[in-house]
Tab-separated table of C-alpha atoms and ligand atoms in Angstrom:
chain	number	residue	atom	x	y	z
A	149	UNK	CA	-59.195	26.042	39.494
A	150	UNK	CA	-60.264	22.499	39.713
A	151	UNK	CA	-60.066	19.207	37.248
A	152	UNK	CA	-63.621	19.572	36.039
A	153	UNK	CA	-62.828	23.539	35.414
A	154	UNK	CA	-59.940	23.529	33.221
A	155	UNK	CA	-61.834	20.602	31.404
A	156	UNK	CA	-65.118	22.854	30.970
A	157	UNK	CA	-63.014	26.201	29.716
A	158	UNK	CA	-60.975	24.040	27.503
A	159	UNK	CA	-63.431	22.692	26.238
A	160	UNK	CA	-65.566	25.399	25.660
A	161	UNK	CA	-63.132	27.770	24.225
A	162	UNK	CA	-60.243	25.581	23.124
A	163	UNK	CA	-60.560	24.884	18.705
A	164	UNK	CA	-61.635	21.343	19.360
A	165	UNK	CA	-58.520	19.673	17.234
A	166	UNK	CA	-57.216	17.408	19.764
A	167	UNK	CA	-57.894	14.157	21.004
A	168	UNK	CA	-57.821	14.817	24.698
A	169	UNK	CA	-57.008	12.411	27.421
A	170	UNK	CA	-58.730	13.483	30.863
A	171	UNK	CA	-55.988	14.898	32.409
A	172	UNK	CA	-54.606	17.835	33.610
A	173	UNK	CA	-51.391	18.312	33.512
A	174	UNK	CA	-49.765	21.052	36.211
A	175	UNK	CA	-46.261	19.800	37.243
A	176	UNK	CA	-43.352	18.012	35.885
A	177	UNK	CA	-39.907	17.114	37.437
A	178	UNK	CA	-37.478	14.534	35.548
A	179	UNK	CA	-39.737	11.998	34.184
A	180	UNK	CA	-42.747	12.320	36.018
A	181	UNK	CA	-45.805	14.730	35.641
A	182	UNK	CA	-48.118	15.516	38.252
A	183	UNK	CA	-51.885	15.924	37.544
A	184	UNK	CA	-53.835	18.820	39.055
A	185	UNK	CA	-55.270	16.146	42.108
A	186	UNK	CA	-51.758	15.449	43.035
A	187	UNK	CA	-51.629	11.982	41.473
A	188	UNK	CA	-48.304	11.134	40.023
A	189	UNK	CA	-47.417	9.488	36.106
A	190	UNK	CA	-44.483	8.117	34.897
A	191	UNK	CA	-44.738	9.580	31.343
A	192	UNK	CA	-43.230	7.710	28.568
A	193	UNK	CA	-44.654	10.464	25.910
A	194	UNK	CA	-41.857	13.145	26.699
A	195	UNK	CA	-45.037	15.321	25.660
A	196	UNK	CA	-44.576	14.246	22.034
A	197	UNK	CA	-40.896	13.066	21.856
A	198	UNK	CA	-40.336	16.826	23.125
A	199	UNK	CA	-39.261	16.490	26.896
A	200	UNK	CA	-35.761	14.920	25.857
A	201	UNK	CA	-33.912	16.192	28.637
A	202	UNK	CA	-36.150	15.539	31.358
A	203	UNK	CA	-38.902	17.680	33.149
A	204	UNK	CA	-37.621	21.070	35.414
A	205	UNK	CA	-34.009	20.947	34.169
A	206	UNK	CA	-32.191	23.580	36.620
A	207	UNK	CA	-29.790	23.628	33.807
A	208	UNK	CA	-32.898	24.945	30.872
A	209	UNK	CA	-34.513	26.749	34.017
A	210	UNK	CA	-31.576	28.945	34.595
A	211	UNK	CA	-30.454	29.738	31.205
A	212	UNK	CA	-34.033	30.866	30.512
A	213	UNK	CA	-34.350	32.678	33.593
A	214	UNK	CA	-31.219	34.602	32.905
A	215	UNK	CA	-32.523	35.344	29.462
A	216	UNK	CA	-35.944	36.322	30.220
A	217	UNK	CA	-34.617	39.071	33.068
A	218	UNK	CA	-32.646	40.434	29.669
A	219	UNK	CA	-33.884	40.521	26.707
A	220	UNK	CA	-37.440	38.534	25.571
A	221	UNK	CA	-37.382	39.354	22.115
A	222	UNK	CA	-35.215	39.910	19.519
A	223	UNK	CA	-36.053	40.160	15.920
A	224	UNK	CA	-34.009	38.307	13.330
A	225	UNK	CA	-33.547	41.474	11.658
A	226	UNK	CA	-31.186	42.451	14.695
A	227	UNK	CA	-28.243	40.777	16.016
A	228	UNK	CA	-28.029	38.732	19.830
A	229	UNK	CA	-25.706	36.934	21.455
A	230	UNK	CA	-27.793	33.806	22.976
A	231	UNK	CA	-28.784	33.165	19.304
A	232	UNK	CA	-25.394	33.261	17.952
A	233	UNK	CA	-24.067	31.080	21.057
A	234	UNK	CA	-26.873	28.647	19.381
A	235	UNK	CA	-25.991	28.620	15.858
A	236	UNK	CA	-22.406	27.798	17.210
A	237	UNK	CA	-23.487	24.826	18.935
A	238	UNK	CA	-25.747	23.512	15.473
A	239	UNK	CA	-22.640	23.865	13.341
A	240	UNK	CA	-20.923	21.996	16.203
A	241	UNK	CA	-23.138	19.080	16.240
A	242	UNK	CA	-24.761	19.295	12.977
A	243	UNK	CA	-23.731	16.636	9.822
A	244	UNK	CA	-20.964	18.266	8.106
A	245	UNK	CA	-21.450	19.854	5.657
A	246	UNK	CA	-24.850	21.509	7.015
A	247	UNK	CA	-23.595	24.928	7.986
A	248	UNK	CA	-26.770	27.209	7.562
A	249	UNK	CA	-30.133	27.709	9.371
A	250	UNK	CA	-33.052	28.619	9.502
A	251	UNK	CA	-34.985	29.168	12.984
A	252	UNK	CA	-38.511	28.928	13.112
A	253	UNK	CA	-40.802	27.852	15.612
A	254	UNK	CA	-42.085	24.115	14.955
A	255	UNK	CA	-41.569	21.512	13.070
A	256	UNK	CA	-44.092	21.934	10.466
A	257	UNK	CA	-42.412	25.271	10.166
A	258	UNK	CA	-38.949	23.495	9.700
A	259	UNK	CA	-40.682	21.477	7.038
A	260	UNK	CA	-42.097	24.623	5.627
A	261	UNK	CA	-38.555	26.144	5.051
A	262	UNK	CA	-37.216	23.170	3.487
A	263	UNK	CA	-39.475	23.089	1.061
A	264	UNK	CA	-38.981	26.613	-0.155
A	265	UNK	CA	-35.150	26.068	-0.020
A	266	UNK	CA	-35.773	23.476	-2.129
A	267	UNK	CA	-37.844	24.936	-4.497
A	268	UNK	CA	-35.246	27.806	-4.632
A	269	UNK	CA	-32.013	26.419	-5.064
A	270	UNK	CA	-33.290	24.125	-7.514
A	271	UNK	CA	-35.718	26.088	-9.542
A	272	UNK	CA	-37.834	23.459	-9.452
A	273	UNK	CA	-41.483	22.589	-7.908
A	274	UNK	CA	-41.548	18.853	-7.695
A	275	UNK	CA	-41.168	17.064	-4.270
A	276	UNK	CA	-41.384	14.094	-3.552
A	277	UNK	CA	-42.868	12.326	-0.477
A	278	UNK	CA	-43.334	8.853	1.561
A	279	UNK	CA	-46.702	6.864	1.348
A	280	UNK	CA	-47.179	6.986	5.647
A	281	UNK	CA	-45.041	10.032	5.820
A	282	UNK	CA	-45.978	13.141	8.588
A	283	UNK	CA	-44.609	16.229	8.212
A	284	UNK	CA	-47.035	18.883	9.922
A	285	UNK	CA	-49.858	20.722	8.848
A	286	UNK	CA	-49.272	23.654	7.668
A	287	UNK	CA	-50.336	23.648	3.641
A	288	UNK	CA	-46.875	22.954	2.301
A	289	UNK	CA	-45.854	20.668	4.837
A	290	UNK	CA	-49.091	18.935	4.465
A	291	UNK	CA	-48.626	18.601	1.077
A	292	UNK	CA	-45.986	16.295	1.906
A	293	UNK	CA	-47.742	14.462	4.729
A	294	UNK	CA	-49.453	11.281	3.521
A	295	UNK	CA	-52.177	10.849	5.774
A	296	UNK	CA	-55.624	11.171	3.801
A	297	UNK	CA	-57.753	12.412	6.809
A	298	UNK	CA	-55.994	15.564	7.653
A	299	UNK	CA	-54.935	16.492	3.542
A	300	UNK	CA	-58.938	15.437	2.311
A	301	UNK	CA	-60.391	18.626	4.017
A	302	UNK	CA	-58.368	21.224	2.705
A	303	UNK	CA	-57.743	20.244	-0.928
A	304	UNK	CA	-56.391	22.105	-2.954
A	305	UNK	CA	-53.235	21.627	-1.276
A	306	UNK	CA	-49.852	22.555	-2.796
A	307	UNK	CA	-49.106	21.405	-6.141
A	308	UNK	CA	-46.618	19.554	-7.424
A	309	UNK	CA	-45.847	16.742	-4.621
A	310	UNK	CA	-46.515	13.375	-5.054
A	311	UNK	CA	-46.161	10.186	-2.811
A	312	UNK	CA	-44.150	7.035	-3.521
A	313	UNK	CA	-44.618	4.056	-1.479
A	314	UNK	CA	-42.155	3.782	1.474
A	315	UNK	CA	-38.857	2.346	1.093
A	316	UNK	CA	-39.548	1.663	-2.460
A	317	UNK	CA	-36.276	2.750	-4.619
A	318	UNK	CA	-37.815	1.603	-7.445
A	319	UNK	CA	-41.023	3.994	-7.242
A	320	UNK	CA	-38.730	6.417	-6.813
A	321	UNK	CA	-36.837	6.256	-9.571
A	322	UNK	CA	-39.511	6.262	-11.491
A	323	UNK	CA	-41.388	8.710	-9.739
A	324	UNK	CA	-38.188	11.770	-10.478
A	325	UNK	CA	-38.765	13.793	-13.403
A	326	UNK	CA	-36.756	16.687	-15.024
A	327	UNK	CA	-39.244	19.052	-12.926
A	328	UNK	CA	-38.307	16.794	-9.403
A	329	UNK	CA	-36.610	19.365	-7.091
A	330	UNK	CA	-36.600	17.477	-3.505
A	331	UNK	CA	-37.706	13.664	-1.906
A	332	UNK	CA	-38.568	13.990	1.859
A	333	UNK	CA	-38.478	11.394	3.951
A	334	UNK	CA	-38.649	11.023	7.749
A	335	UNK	CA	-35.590	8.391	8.926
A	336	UNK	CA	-38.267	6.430	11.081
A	337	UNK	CA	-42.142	7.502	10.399
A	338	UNK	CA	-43.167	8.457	13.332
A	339	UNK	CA	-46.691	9.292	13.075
A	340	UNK	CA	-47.766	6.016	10.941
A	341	UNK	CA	-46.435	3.684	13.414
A	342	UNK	CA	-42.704	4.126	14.143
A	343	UNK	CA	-41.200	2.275	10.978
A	344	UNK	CA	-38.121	1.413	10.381
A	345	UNK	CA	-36.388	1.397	7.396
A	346	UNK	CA	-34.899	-1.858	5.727
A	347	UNK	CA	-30.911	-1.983	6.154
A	348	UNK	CA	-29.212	0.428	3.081
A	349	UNK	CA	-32.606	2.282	2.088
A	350	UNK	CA	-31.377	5.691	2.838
A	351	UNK	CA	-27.698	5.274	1.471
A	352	UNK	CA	-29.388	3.738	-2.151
A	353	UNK	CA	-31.848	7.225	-1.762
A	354	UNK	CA	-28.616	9.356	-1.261
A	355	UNK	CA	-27.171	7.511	-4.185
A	356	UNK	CA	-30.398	8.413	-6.144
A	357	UNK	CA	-30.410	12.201	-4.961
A	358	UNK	CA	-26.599	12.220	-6.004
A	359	UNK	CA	-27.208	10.804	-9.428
A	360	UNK	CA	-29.986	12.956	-10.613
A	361	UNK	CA	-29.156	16.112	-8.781
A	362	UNK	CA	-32.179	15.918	-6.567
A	363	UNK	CA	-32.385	17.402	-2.763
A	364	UNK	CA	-32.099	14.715	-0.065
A	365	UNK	CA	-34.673	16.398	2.794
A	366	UNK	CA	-34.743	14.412	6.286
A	367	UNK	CA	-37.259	15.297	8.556
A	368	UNK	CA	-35.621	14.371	12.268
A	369	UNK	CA	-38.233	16.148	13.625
A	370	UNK	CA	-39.452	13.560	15.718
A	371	UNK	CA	-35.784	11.279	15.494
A	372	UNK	CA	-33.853	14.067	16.001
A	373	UNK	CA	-31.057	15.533	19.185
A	374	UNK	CA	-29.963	11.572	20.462
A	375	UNK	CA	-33.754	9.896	20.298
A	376	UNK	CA	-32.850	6.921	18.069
A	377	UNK	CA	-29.544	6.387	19.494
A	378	UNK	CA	-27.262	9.133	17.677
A	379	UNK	CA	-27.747	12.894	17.511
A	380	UNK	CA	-29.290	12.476	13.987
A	381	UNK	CA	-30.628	9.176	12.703
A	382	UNK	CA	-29.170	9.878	9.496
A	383	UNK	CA	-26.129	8.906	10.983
A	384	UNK	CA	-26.766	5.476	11.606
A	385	UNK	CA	-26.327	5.132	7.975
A	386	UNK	CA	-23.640	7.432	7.125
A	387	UNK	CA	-26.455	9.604	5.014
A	388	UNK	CA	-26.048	13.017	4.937
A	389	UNK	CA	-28.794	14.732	3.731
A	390	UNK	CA	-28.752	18.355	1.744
A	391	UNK	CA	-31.532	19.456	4.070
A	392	UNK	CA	-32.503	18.487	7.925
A	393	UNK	CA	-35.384	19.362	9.764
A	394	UNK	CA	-35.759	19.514	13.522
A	395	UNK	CA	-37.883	20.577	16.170
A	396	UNK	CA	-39.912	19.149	18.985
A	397	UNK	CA	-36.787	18.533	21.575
A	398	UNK	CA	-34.688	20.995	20.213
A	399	UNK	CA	-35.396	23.227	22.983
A	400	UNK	CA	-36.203	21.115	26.261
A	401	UNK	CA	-39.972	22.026	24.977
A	402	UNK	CA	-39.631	25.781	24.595
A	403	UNK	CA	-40.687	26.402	20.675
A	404	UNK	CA	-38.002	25.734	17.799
A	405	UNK	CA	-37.927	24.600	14.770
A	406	UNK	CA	-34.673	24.384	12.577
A	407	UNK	CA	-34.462	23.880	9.024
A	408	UNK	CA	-30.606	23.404	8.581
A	409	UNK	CA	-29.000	23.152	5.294
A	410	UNK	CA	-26.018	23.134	2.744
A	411	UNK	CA	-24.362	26.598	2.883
A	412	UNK	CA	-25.257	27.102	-1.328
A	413	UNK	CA	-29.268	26.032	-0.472
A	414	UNK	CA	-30.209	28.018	2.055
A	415	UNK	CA	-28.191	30.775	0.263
A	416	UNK	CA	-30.449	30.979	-2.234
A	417	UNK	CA	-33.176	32.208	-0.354
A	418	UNK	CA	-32.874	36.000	-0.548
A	419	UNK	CA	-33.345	38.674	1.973
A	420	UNK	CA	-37.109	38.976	3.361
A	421	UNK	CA	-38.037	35.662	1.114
A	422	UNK	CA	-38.613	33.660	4.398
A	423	UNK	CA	-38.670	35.058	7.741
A	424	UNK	CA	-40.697	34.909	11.062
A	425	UNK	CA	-41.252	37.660	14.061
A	426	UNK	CA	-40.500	34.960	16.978
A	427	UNK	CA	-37.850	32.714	15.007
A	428	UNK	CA	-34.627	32.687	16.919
A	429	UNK	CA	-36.206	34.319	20.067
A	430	UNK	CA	-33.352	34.663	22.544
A	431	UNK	CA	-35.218	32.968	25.437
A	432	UNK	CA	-36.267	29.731	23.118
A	433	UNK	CA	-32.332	30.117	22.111
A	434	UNK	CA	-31.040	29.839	25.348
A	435	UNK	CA	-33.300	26.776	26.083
A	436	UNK	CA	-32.022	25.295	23.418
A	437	UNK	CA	-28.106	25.856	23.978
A	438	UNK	CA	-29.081	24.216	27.412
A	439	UNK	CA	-31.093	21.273	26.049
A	440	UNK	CA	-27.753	20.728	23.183
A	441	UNK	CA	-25.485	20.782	26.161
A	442	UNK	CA	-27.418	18.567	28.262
A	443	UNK	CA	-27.637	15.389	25.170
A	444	UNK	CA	-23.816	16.610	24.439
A	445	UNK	CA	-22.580	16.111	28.403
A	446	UNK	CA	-25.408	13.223	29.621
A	447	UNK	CA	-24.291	11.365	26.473
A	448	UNK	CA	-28.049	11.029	25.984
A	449	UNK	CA	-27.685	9.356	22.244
A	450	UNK	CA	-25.430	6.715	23.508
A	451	UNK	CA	-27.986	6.190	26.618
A	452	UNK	CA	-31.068	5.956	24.338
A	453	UNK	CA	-29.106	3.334	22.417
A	454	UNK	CA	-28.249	1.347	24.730
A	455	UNK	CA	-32.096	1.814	27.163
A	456	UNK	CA	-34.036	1.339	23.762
A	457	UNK	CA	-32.117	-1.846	23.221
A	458	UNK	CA	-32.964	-2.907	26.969
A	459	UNK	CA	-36.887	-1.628	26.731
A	460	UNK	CA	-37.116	-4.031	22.913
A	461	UNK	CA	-36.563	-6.809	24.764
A	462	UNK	CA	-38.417	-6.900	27.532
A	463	UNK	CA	-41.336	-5.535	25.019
A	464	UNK	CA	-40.571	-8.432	23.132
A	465	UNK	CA	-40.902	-10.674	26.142
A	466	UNK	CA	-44.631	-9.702	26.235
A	467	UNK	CA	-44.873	-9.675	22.522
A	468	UNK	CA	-44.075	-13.546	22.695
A	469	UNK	CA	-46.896	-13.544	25.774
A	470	UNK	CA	-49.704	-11.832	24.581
A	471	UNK	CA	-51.330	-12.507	20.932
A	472	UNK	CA	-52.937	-9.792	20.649
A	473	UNK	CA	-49.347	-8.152	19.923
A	474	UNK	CA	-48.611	-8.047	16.938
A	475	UNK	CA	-45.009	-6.467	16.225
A	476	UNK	CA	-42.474	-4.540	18.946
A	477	UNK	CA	-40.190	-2.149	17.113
A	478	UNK	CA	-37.941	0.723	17.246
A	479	UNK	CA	-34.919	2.638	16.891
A	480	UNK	CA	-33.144	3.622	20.418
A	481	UNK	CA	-36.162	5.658	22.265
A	482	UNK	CA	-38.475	5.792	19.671
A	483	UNK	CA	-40.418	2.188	19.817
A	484	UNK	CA	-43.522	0.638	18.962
A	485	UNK	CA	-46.103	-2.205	20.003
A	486	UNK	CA	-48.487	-2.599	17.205
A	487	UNK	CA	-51.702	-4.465	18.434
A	488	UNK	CA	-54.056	-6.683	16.743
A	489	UNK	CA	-56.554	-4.172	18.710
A	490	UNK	CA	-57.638	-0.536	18.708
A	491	UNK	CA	-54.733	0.879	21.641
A	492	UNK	CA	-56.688	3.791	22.789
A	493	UNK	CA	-58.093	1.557	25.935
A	494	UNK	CA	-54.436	0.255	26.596
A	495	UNK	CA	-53.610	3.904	26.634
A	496	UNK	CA	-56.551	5.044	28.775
A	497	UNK	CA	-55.832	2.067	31.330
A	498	UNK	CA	-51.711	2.510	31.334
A	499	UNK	CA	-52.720	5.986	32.562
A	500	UNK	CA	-54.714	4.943	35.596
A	501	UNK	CA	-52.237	2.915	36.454
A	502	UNK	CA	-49.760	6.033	36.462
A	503	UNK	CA	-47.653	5.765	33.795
A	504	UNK	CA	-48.591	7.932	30.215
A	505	UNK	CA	-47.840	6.762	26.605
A	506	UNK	CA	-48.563	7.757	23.568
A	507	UNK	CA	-50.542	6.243	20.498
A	508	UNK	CA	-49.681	6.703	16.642
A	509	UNK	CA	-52.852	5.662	14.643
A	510	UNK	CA	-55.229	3.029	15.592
A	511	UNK	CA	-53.015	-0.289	16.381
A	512	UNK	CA	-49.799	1.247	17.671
A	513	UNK	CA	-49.007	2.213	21.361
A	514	UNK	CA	-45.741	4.820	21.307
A	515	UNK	CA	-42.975	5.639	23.788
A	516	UNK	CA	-41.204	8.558	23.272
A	517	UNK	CA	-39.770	9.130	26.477
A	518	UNK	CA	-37.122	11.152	27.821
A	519	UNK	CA	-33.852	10.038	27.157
A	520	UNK	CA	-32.999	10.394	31.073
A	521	UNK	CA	-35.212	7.587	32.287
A	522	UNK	CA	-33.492	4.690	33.730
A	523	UNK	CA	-33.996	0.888	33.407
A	524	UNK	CA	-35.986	0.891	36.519
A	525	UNK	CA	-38.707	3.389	35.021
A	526	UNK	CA	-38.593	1.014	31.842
A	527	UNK	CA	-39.115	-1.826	34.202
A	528	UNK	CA	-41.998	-0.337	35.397
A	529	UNK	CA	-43.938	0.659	32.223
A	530	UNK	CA	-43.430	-3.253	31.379
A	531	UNK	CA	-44.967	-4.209	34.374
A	532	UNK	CA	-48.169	-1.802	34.032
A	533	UNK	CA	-47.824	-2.478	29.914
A	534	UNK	CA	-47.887	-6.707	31.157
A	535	UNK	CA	-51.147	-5.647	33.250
A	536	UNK	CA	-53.275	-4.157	30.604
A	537	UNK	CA	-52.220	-6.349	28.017
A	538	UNK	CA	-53.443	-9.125	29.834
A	539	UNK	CA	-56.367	-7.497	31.144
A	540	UNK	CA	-57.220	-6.793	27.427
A	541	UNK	CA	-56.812	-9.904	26.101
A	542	UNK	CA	-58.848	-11.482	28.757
A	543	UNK	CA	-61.464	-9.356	27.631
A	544	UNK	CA	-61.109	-10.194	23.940
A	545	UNK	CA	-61.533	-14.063	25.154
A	546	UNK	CA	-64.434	-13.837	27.520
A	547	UNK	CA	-66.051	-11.899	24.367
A	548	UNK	CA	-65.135	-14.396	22.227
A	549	UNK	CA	-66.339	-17.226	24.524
A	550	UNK	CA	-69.599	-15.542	24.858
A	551	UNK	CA	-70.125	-15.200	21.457
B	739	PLP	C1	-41.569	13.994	11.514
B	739	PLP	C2	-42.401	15.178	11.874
B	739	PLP	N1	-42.364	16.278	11.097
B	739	PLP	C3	-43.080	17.372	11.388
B	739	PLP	C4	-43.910	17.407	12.489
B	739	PLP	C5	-44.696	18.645	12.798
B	739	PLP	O1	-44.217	19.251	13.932
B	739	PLP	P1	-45.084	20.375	14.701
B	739	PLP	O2	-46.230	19.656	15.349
B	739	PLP	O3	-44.127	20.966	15.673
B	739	PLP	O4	-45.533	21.344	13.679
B	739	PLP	C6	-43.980	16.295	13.328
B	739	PLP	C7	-44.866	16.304	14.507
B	739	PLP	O5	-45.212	15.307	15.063
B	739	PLP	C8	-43.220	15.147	13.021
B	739	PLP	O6	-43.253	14.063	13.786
């Protein structure tokens, strides 16, 4: 099959609910893809912060292998060793104290859990949510994602949520009520522009949560396995949260999503209350014990640290050069550059130039890349970010000029 093809069946028979770039995307091997005409990117997008590991890993390639010539599926309602070999390696690297989970098969799914563990355990419906927040969009997790285009079209959504504005410990405080069984909060919102919390926000929320006996739920779906510079972001502020959510790289970018929890929460979920046919499928398992040992050996948490701190600055550099920059920010490998311009053309040029990144709403260009690139690949996506930066701003002046 050729480009225009794929395109033309896609489009034709595809649900038409993403924003597709005109690509297509048939190879990948460490950090680079390879489009179906041979032409090489250097992708920064980790295919939605999922890639963590790299792209081909022999290590993920073999352990699947090995498990698909086995056994493909294996209900939850039946016992298997790959799966077992993973839940040993989550209550290995998991905050302590999280010693249960759930396994599902994305995040919105991990949000999904969450919020029935919640509801559960406490016997309460309330949850609270962050104005900007995205978790998924499945009803209940959408319930708790902020973003009025994607709730608008489907109300009624799930009772009982309400959103507070981010970072605002005041709001919420005032927002709990006797009926308030959970707050959810992502560590860094990705979706709404990677923001970073102010310093001692999520210890003063645990403080909160401890006070009034309300769940702490993080969503590191998108921050989670090493991407902000530690396995969990929670644990760049010694938070520990009653409920975690992950997905997206769990699995080198086979499908999992975890819901991990307190042993006493997820306990109260009762046989057959919340189960699905593919979670903890032995294959996506043993991807996943690979991708965990991979970020455990590779250090990859301590790397993205200590690249993300290298990749700020020289962002920063430009930031100081261009003026149509606005802010550069981040946490390890999940970063920023908010324009004073729409970034879909930035993102549209950058990939003509051979390197992919992401956007996350109108004025923000995102790099979620794998945590395996090296300062030479970050060097690069400067150079090609300097380019169309420049190129963009030069048109903004000639227009202005003109005008
Ligand atoms: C923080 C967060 N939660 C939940 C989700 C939903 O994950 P999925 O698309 O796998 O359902 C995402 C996806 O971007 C996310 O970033």
């Amino acid at each position: 099959m050729d480009e225009k093809s794929v395109i033309e069946i896609e489009d034709k028979y595809l649900a038409r609910v993403y924003a597709k770039k005109p690509v297509v995307l048939t190879r990948g091997k460490g950090v680079f893809l390879w489009d179906i005409n041979g032409k090489k990117y250097l992708d920064f997008t980790g295919n939605y912060g999922v890639c963590i590991a790299g792209y081909s890993r022999p290590e993920i390639i073999k352990a699947t292998r090995r498990q698909l010539e086995r056994l493909i599926p294996c209900h939850g309602s039946f016992y298997n060793e790959t799966r077992a070999e993973l839940l040993e390696k989550l209550a290995q690297i998991a905050p302590k104290g999280l010693t249960k989970a759930f396994l599902g098969n994305s995040g919105t799914e991990a949000v999904e859990c969450a919020i029935k563990m919640a509801r559960k355990f406490t016997g309460k419906p309330e949850i609270i949510a962050m104005m900007g927040g995205f978790h998924g969009k499945t009803m209940g997790a959408l319930s708790a994602t902020w973003k009025e285009k994607y709730r608008e079209p489907f109300q009624p959504l799930v009772p009982d949520f309400k959103h507070v504005p981010r970072f605002n410990i005041q709001k919420i405080k005032e927002a709990i009520t006797e009926k308030t069984a959970a707050i959810i909060a992502e560590p860094v919102q990705g979706e709404s522009g990677i923001i970073v919390p102010p310093e001692g926000f999520f210890q003063s929320l645990r403080e909160i949560c401890d006070n009034t006996g309300v769940l702490l739920i993080m969503d590191e779906v998108q921050t989670g396995m090493g991407r902000t510079g530690r396995m969990f972001a929670c644990e760049h502020w010694g938070v520990t949260p009653d409920i975690l959510c992950l997905a997206k790289s769990i699995a080198g970018g086979f499908p999992l999503g975890v819901t991990l929890a307190k042993e006493e929460i997820a306990s109260s979920l009762g046989v057959g209350e919340h189960t699905s046919t593919f979670g903890g499928n032995p294959v996506v398992c043993a991807a996943a014990c690979a991708t965990i040992d991979i970020i455990v050996r590779e250090r990859l948490p301590e790397r993205a640290e200590k690249l993300g701190r290298y990749f700020l600055g020289k962002l920063r550099e430009l930031q100081s050069k261009y003026k149509i920059v606005r802010e550069v920010r981040g946490l390890g490998l999940m970063i920023g550059v908010e324009l004073r311009v729409d970034v879909l053309n930035i993102i549209l040029e950058a990939m003509q130039k051979g390197v992919l990144v992401l956007d996350a709403g109108k004025n923000v260009v995102r790099f979620l890349p794998p945590l395996v690139i090296s300062e030479e690949n970050i060097d690069t996506v400067v150079t090609v970010m300097d380019e169309v930066l420049e190129g963009e701003e030069n048109k903004r002046l000639r227009s202005s000029v003109s005008n």
